[in-house]
């Protein structure tokens, strides 16, 4: 199953566009045979994008679109297969006349392809108009390509497409949903069964209503707010079917002892945060821990140095 994630980075300057193209073509992340262009030469994509904009006198506003096409670590695909799907995706009617450069990255535990689109159409001069309908068209075409290549596709909700920026929004009143997203993601990665997942969610303070009679799972936060799994982004990743598939993969390929240690580490960090943290940190501990703090502590444990929990609460998290 492939997931599409639109990147809401700085995209209104030539400098930002050049930086984005350079990033996806970084030789430390990809290889020459995993780079392709649609209506442009990848190595000269930046200059060709600029020439198109100047030709049609459209150099203002959004300069480029950046999205990532990702496959789960357990998908049995090669970098070449992932890139072939990327090349086929660029042939979709929605990209007709647009210049696109794509590079498949192999530097992470999951294979993924970055796409950079020139917002000015090289044939018509019209600008790319991003809408939820367009995002759904790309997603549907991606699903069809995955089926054509014999890959699993999880049926999700129509129209429930969100950009990364929308979902990462921490505006007042929305942080509870992002905190829930982080909780579900952490528990699904460290559980080997439905029962194990529900138990871990309960330990984080969430109740889970998951029954065969109901189509969706309903999560209830410690504050009593309710949210169905179809409202989490991306919805395909959090369907009942995909959660169960993830548990199966964890059970088959992961060491249960390691999974238990990881989830216990998370619980311990949350307890420490509640001791030291302010009201915001205590209310949304996973949001507070997200990023370098948790990564550093996990690396510390993996090195075998251990953690001095008795004195850890005296340090700044």
Coordinates of C-alpha atoms in Angstrom, one line a residue:
X1 CA 0.0 0.0 0.0
X2 CA 1.3 3.4 -0.9
X3 CA 0.6 6.6 1.1
X4 CA 0.8 10.1 -0.4
X5 CA 1.9 12.9 1.8
X6 CA 2.0 16.6 0.6
X7 CA 4.8 18.7 2.0
X8 CA 3.8 22.2 3.1
X9 CA 7.3 23.7 3.1
X10 CA 8.3 27.2 1.9
X11 CA 7.4 27.1 -1.7
X12 CA 7.0 30.7 -2.8
X13 CA 10.6 31.5 -3.7
X14 CA 13.0 30.3 -6.4
X15 CA 15.5 29.6 -3.6
X16 CA 13.1 27.2 -1.9
X17 CA 12.4 25.5 -5.2
X18 CA 16.1 25.0 -5.9
X19 CA 16.6 23.7 -2.4
X20 CA 13.8 21.2 -2.7
X21 CA 15.0 19.8 -6.1
X22 CA 18.6 19.6 -4.8
X23 CA 17.3 17.7 -1.7
X24 CA 15.4 15.0 -3.6
X25 CA 18.4 14.5 -6.1
X26 CA 20.9 14.1 -3.2
X27 CA 23.2 11.2 -4.2
X28 CA 23.3 10.1 -0.6
X29 CA 19.6 9.3 -0.7
X30 CA 19.0 8.1 -4.3
X31 CA 20.8 6.7 -7.4
X32 CA 20.9 7.9 -11.0
X33 CA 18.6 5.1 -12.3
X34 CA 16.0 6.0 -9.6
X35 CA 15.6 9.6 -10.9
X36 CA 13.2 10.6 -13.7
X37 CA 11.6 13.6 -15.3
X38 CA 8.3 14.3 -16.8
X39 CA 8.4 17.0 -19.5
X40 CA 11.8 18.0 -18.2
X41 CA 15.4 16.9 -17.7
X42 CA 15.9 16.1 -14.0
X43 CA 19.4 17.5 -13.8
X44 CA 18.2 20.8 -15.3
X45 CA 14.8 20.8 -13.8
X46 CA 15.3 24.0 -11.7
X47 CA 16.3 26.0 -14.8
X48 CA 13.6 24.6 -17.0
X49 CA 11.0 25.4 -14.3
X50 CA 12.2 29.0 -14.2
X51 CA 12.2 29.3 -18.0
X52 CA 8.6 28.1 -18.1
X53 CA 7.5 30.6 -15.5
X54 CA 9.3 33.5 -17.2
X55 CA 7.9 32.5 -20.6
X56 CA 4.3 32.8 -19.3
X57 CA 5.2 35.7 -17.0
X58 CA 4.0 33.8 -14.0
X59 CA 6.8 34.1 -11.4
X60 CA 4.7 35.0 -8.3
X61 CA 2.9 32.9 -5.8
X62 CA 3.5 29.2 -5.2
X63 CA 6.5 28.0 -7.2
X64 CA 6.3 24.3 -6.8
X65 CA 4.4 21.4 -5.3
X66 CA 6.2 18.7 -3.3
X67 CA 4.7 15.4 -2.3
X68 CA 6.0 12.0 -1.2
X69 CA 4.8 8.5 -2.3
X70 CA 5.7 6.1 0.4
X71 CA 5.5 2.3 0.9
X72 CA 5.5 0.5 4.2
X73 CA 8.7 -1.3 5.4
X74 CA 7.0 -4.7 5.1
X75 CA 6.0 -4.2 1.5
X76 CA 7.9 -6.6 -0.7
X77 CA 9.0 -4.1 -3.4
X78 CA 12.3 -3.2 -4.8
X79 CA 13.6 0.4 -5.4
X80 CA 13.2 -0.2 -9.1
X81 CA 9.6 -1.3 -8.7
X82 CA 8.8 1.7 -6.6
X83 CA 10.4 4.0 -9.2
X84 CA 8.5 2.3 -12.0
X85 CA 5.2 3.0 -10.2
X86 CA 6.4 6.6 -9.8
X87 CA 7.0 7.0 -13.5
X88 CA 3.6 5.6 -14.3
X89 CA 2.0 7.9 -11.7
X90 CA 3.6 10.9 -13.6
X91 CA 1.7 9.8 -16.7
X92 CA -1.7 10.5 -15.1
X93 CA -3.9 13.0 -16.9
X94 CA -3.7 15.4 -14.0
X95 CA 0.0 16.0 -14.7
X96 CA -0.5 16.6 -18.5
X97 CA 1.7 19.5 -19.5
X98 CA 3.3 19.9 -16.1
X99 CA 7.0 19.5 -15.5
X100 CA 7.7 17.0 -12.8
X101 CA 11.0 15.5 -11.4
X102 CA 10.8 12.3 -9.3
X103 CA 13.5 10.6 -7.2
X104 CA 13.1 7.4 -5.3
X105 CA 14.9 7.4 -1.9
X106 CA 16.5 4.3 -0.3
X107 CA 18.0 5.9 2.8
X108 CA 15.1 5.1 5.1
X109 CA 13.6 1.8 6.3
X110 CA 10.7 2.4 3.9
X111 CA 11.1 3.1 0.2
X112 CA 9.6 6.4 -1.0
X113 CA 9.6 8.7 -4.0
X114 CA 9.7 12.5 -3.8
X115 CA 8.0 14.5 -6.6
X116 CA 8.5 18.2 -7.3
X117 CA 6.0 19.8 -9.7
X118 CA 6.4 23.1 -11.5
X119 CA 3.2 25.0 -10.7
X120 CA 3.1 26.6 -14.2
X121 CA 1.9 24.2 -17.0
X122 CA 4.6 24.2 -19.7
X123 CA 1.9 23.7 -22.4
X124 CA -0.9 26.0 -21.4
X125 CA 0.7 28.4 -18.9
X126 CA -2.1 27.7 -16.4
X127 CA -1.2 27.3 -12.8
X128 CA -1.6 24.2 -10.7
X129 CA -4.8 24.5 -8.6
X130 CA -4.5 22.2 -5.6
X131 CA -7.8 20.9 -4.2
X132 CA -9.1 18.0 -2.2
X133 CA -10.6 16.6 -5.4
X134 CA -7.2 16.7 -7.1
X135 CA -5.5 15.0 -4.2
X136 CA -8.2 12.2 -4.3
X137 CA -7.6 11.8 -8.1
X138 CA -3.9 11.2 -7.4
X139 CA -4.6 8.9 -4.6
X140 CA -7.0 6.8 -6.6
X141 CA -4.6 6.5 -9.5
X142 CA -1.9 5.5 -7.1
X143 CA -4.1 2.8 -5.7
X144 CA -4.8 1.5 -9.2
X145 CA -1.1 1.3 -10.0
X146 CA -0.5 -0.6 -6.8
X147 CA -3.2 -3.1 -7.8
X148 CA -1.6 -3.4 -11.2
X149 CA 1.7 -4.3 -9.6
X150 CA 0.1 -6.8 -7.3
X151 CA 0.5 -4.7 -4.2
X152 CA -2.0 -4.5 -1.3
X153 CA -4.4 -1.6 -1.3
X154 CA -6.4 -0.7 1.8
X155 CA -9.8 0.9 1.0
X156 CA -10.1 4.2 2.8
X157 CA -12.6 7.0 3.0
X158 CA -13.3 9.1 0.0
X159 CA -12.6 12.8 0.5
X160 CA -10.7 12.4 3.8
X161 CA -7.5 13.7 2.4
X162 CA -5.4 16.1 4.4
X163 CA -2.0 17.6 3.9
X164 CA 0.8 17.1 6.4
X165 CA 0.5 20.7 7.3
X166 CA -3.2 20.4 8.1
X167 CA -2.7 17.4 10.3
X168 CA 0.3 18.8 12.1
X169 CA -1.5 22.0 12.9
X170 CA -1.3 22.7 16.6
X171 CA -3.9 25.3 16.8
X172 CA -6.0 25.7 19.9
X173 CA -8.5 22.9 20.2
X174 CA -6.8 20.6 17.7
X175 CA -3.8 19.4 19.6
X176 CA -5.9 16.6 21.3
X177 CA -6.4 15.0 17.9
X178 CA -2.7 15.1 17.1
X179 CA -1.9 13.6 20.5
X180 CA -4.4 10.8 19.7
X181 CA -2.7 10.3 16.3
X182 CA 0.7 9.9 18.0
X183 CA -0.8 7.5 20.6
X184 CA -2.4 5.3 18.0
X185 CA 0.8 5.3 15.9
X186 CA 3.0 4.4 18.8
X187 CA 0.8 1.6 20.0
X188 CA 0.2 0.1 16.6
X189 CA 4.0 -0.1 16.0
X190 CA 4.6 -1.9 19.3
X191 CA 1.6 -4.3 19.5
X192 CA 1.3 -7.8 18.1
X193 CA -2.5 -8.2 18.4
X194 CA -5.8 -6.3 18.8
X195 CA -5.8 -7.0 22.5
X196 CA -2.2 -5.9 22.9
X197 CA -3.0 -2.6 21.1
X198 CA -6.1 -1.9 23.2
X199 CA -4.2 -2.6 26.4
X200 CA -1.4 -0.2 25.4
X201 CA -3.9 2.5 24.5
X202 CA -5.6 2.0 27.8
X203 CA -2.3 2.5 29.6
X204 CA -2.0 5.8 27.8
X205 CA -5.4 6.8 29.1
X206 CA -7.5 6.1 26.0
X207 CA -10.5 3.9 25.8
X208 CA -11.0 1.9 22.5
X209 CA -14.3 0.7 21.2
X210 CA -13.4 -1.9 18.6
X211 CA -16.2 -4.3 17.8
X212 CA -17.1 -6.5 14.8
X213 CA -20.6 -4.9 14.7
X214 CA -19.3 -1.4 14.0
X215 CA -17.5 -0.4 10.9
X216 CA -15.1 2.0 12.6
X217 CA -13.1 2.1 15.8
X218 CA -13.9 4.9 18.2
X219 CA -11.2 6.3 20.5
X220 CA -12.0 8.3 23.6
X221 CA -9.3 10.6 25.0
X222 CA -8.6 11.0 28.7
X223 CA -10.6 14.3 28.5
X224 CA -13.6 12.4 27.0
X225 CA -13.3 13.6 23.4
X226 CA -14.3 11.0 20.8
X227 CA -12.7 10.3 17.4
X228 CA -13.1 7.6 14.9
X229 CA -10.2 5.9 13.2
X230 CA -11.3 7.2 9.8
X231 CA -10.6 10.8 11.0
X232 CA -6.9 10.0 11.5
X233 CA -4.5 10.8 8.7
X234 CA -3.9 9.1 6.4
X235 CA -7.2 7.1 6.9
X236 CA -5.9 4.1 5.0
X237 CA -3.2 3.5 7.6
X238 CA -5.6 3.3 10.5
X239 CA -8.4 1.0 9.1
X240 CA -9.2 -2.1 11.0
X241 CA -7.7 -4.2 8.2
X242 CA -4.4 -2.3 8.1
X243 CA -4.0 -2.3 11.9
X244 CA -4.5 -6.0 12.0
X245 CA -2.0 -6.4 9.2
X246 CA 0.5 -4.3 11.1
X247 CA 0.0 -6.5 14.2
X248 CA 0.6 -9.6 12.1
X249 CA 3.8 -8.1 10.7
X250 CA 5.0 -7.1 14.1
X251 CA 4.4 -10.6 15.5
X252 CA 6.2 -12.2 12.5
X253 CA 9.2 -10.0 12.2
X254 CA 9.6 -8.2 15.5
X255 CA 11.0 -9.4 18.8
X256 CA 8.2 -9.1 21.4
X257 CA 10.7 -8.3 24.1
X258 CA 12.0 -5.4 22.1
X259 CA 8.5 -4.1 21.4
X260 CA 7.7 -4.3 25.2
X261 CA 10.9 -2.5 26.1
X262 CA 10.1 0.3 23.6
X263 CA 6.5 0.8 24.9
X264 CA 7.7 0.7 28.5
X265 CA 10.3 3.3 27.6
X266 CA 7.6 5.5 26.3
X267 CA 5.4 5.1 29.4
X268 CA 8.4 6.0 31.6
X269 CA 9.2 9.1 29.6
X270 CA 5.6 10.2 29.9
X271 CA 5.7 9.7 33.7
X272 CA 8.9 11.8 33.9
X273 CA 7.3 14.5 31.8
X274 CA 4.3 14.7 34.0
X275 CA 6.6 15.2 37.0
X276 CA 8.7 17.9 35.4
X277 CA 6.5 19.3 32.7
X278 CA 4.1 22.3 32.6
X279 CA 0.4 21.9 32.0
X280 CA 0.8 21.7 28.2
X281 CA 3.4 19.0 28.4
X282 CA 1.3 17.0 30.9
X283 CA -1.8 17.3 28.8
X284 CA -0.1 16.4 25.5
X285 CA 3.0 14.4 26.5
X286 CA 3.4 12.6 23.2
X287 CA 3.4 15.8 21.3
X288 CA 6.0 17.2 23.7
X289 CA 8.1 14.1 23.3
X290 CA 7.9 14.0 19.6
X291 CA 11.2 14.8 17.9
X292 CA 14.7 14.8 19.1
X293 CA 14.1 14.1 22.8
X294 CA 12.6 10.7 22.3
X295 CA 15.1 9.8 19.5
X296 CA 18.1 10.7 21.7
X297 CA 16.8 8.6 24.6
X298 CA 16.1 5.6 22.4
X299 CA 19.6 5.8 20.8
X300 CA 21.0 6.0 24.3
X301 CA 19.2 2.7 25.2
X302 CA 20.2 1.0 22.0
X303 CA 23.9 1.8 22.7
X304 CA 23.5 -0.2 25.9
X305 CA 24.3 2.7 28.1
X306 CA 20.9 2.5 29.8
X307 CA 19.0 5.3 31.4
X308 CA 19.5 6.6 35.0
X309 CA 15.8 6.9 35.8
X310 CA 16.4 8.0 39.4
X311 CA 18.2 11.1 38.2
X312 CA 16.5 11.6 34.9
X313 CA 13.7 13.7 36.4
X314 CA 16.4 16.2 37.4
X315 CA 17.3 16.8 33.8
X316 CA 15.6 19.1 31.4
X317 CA 13.5 17.1 28.9

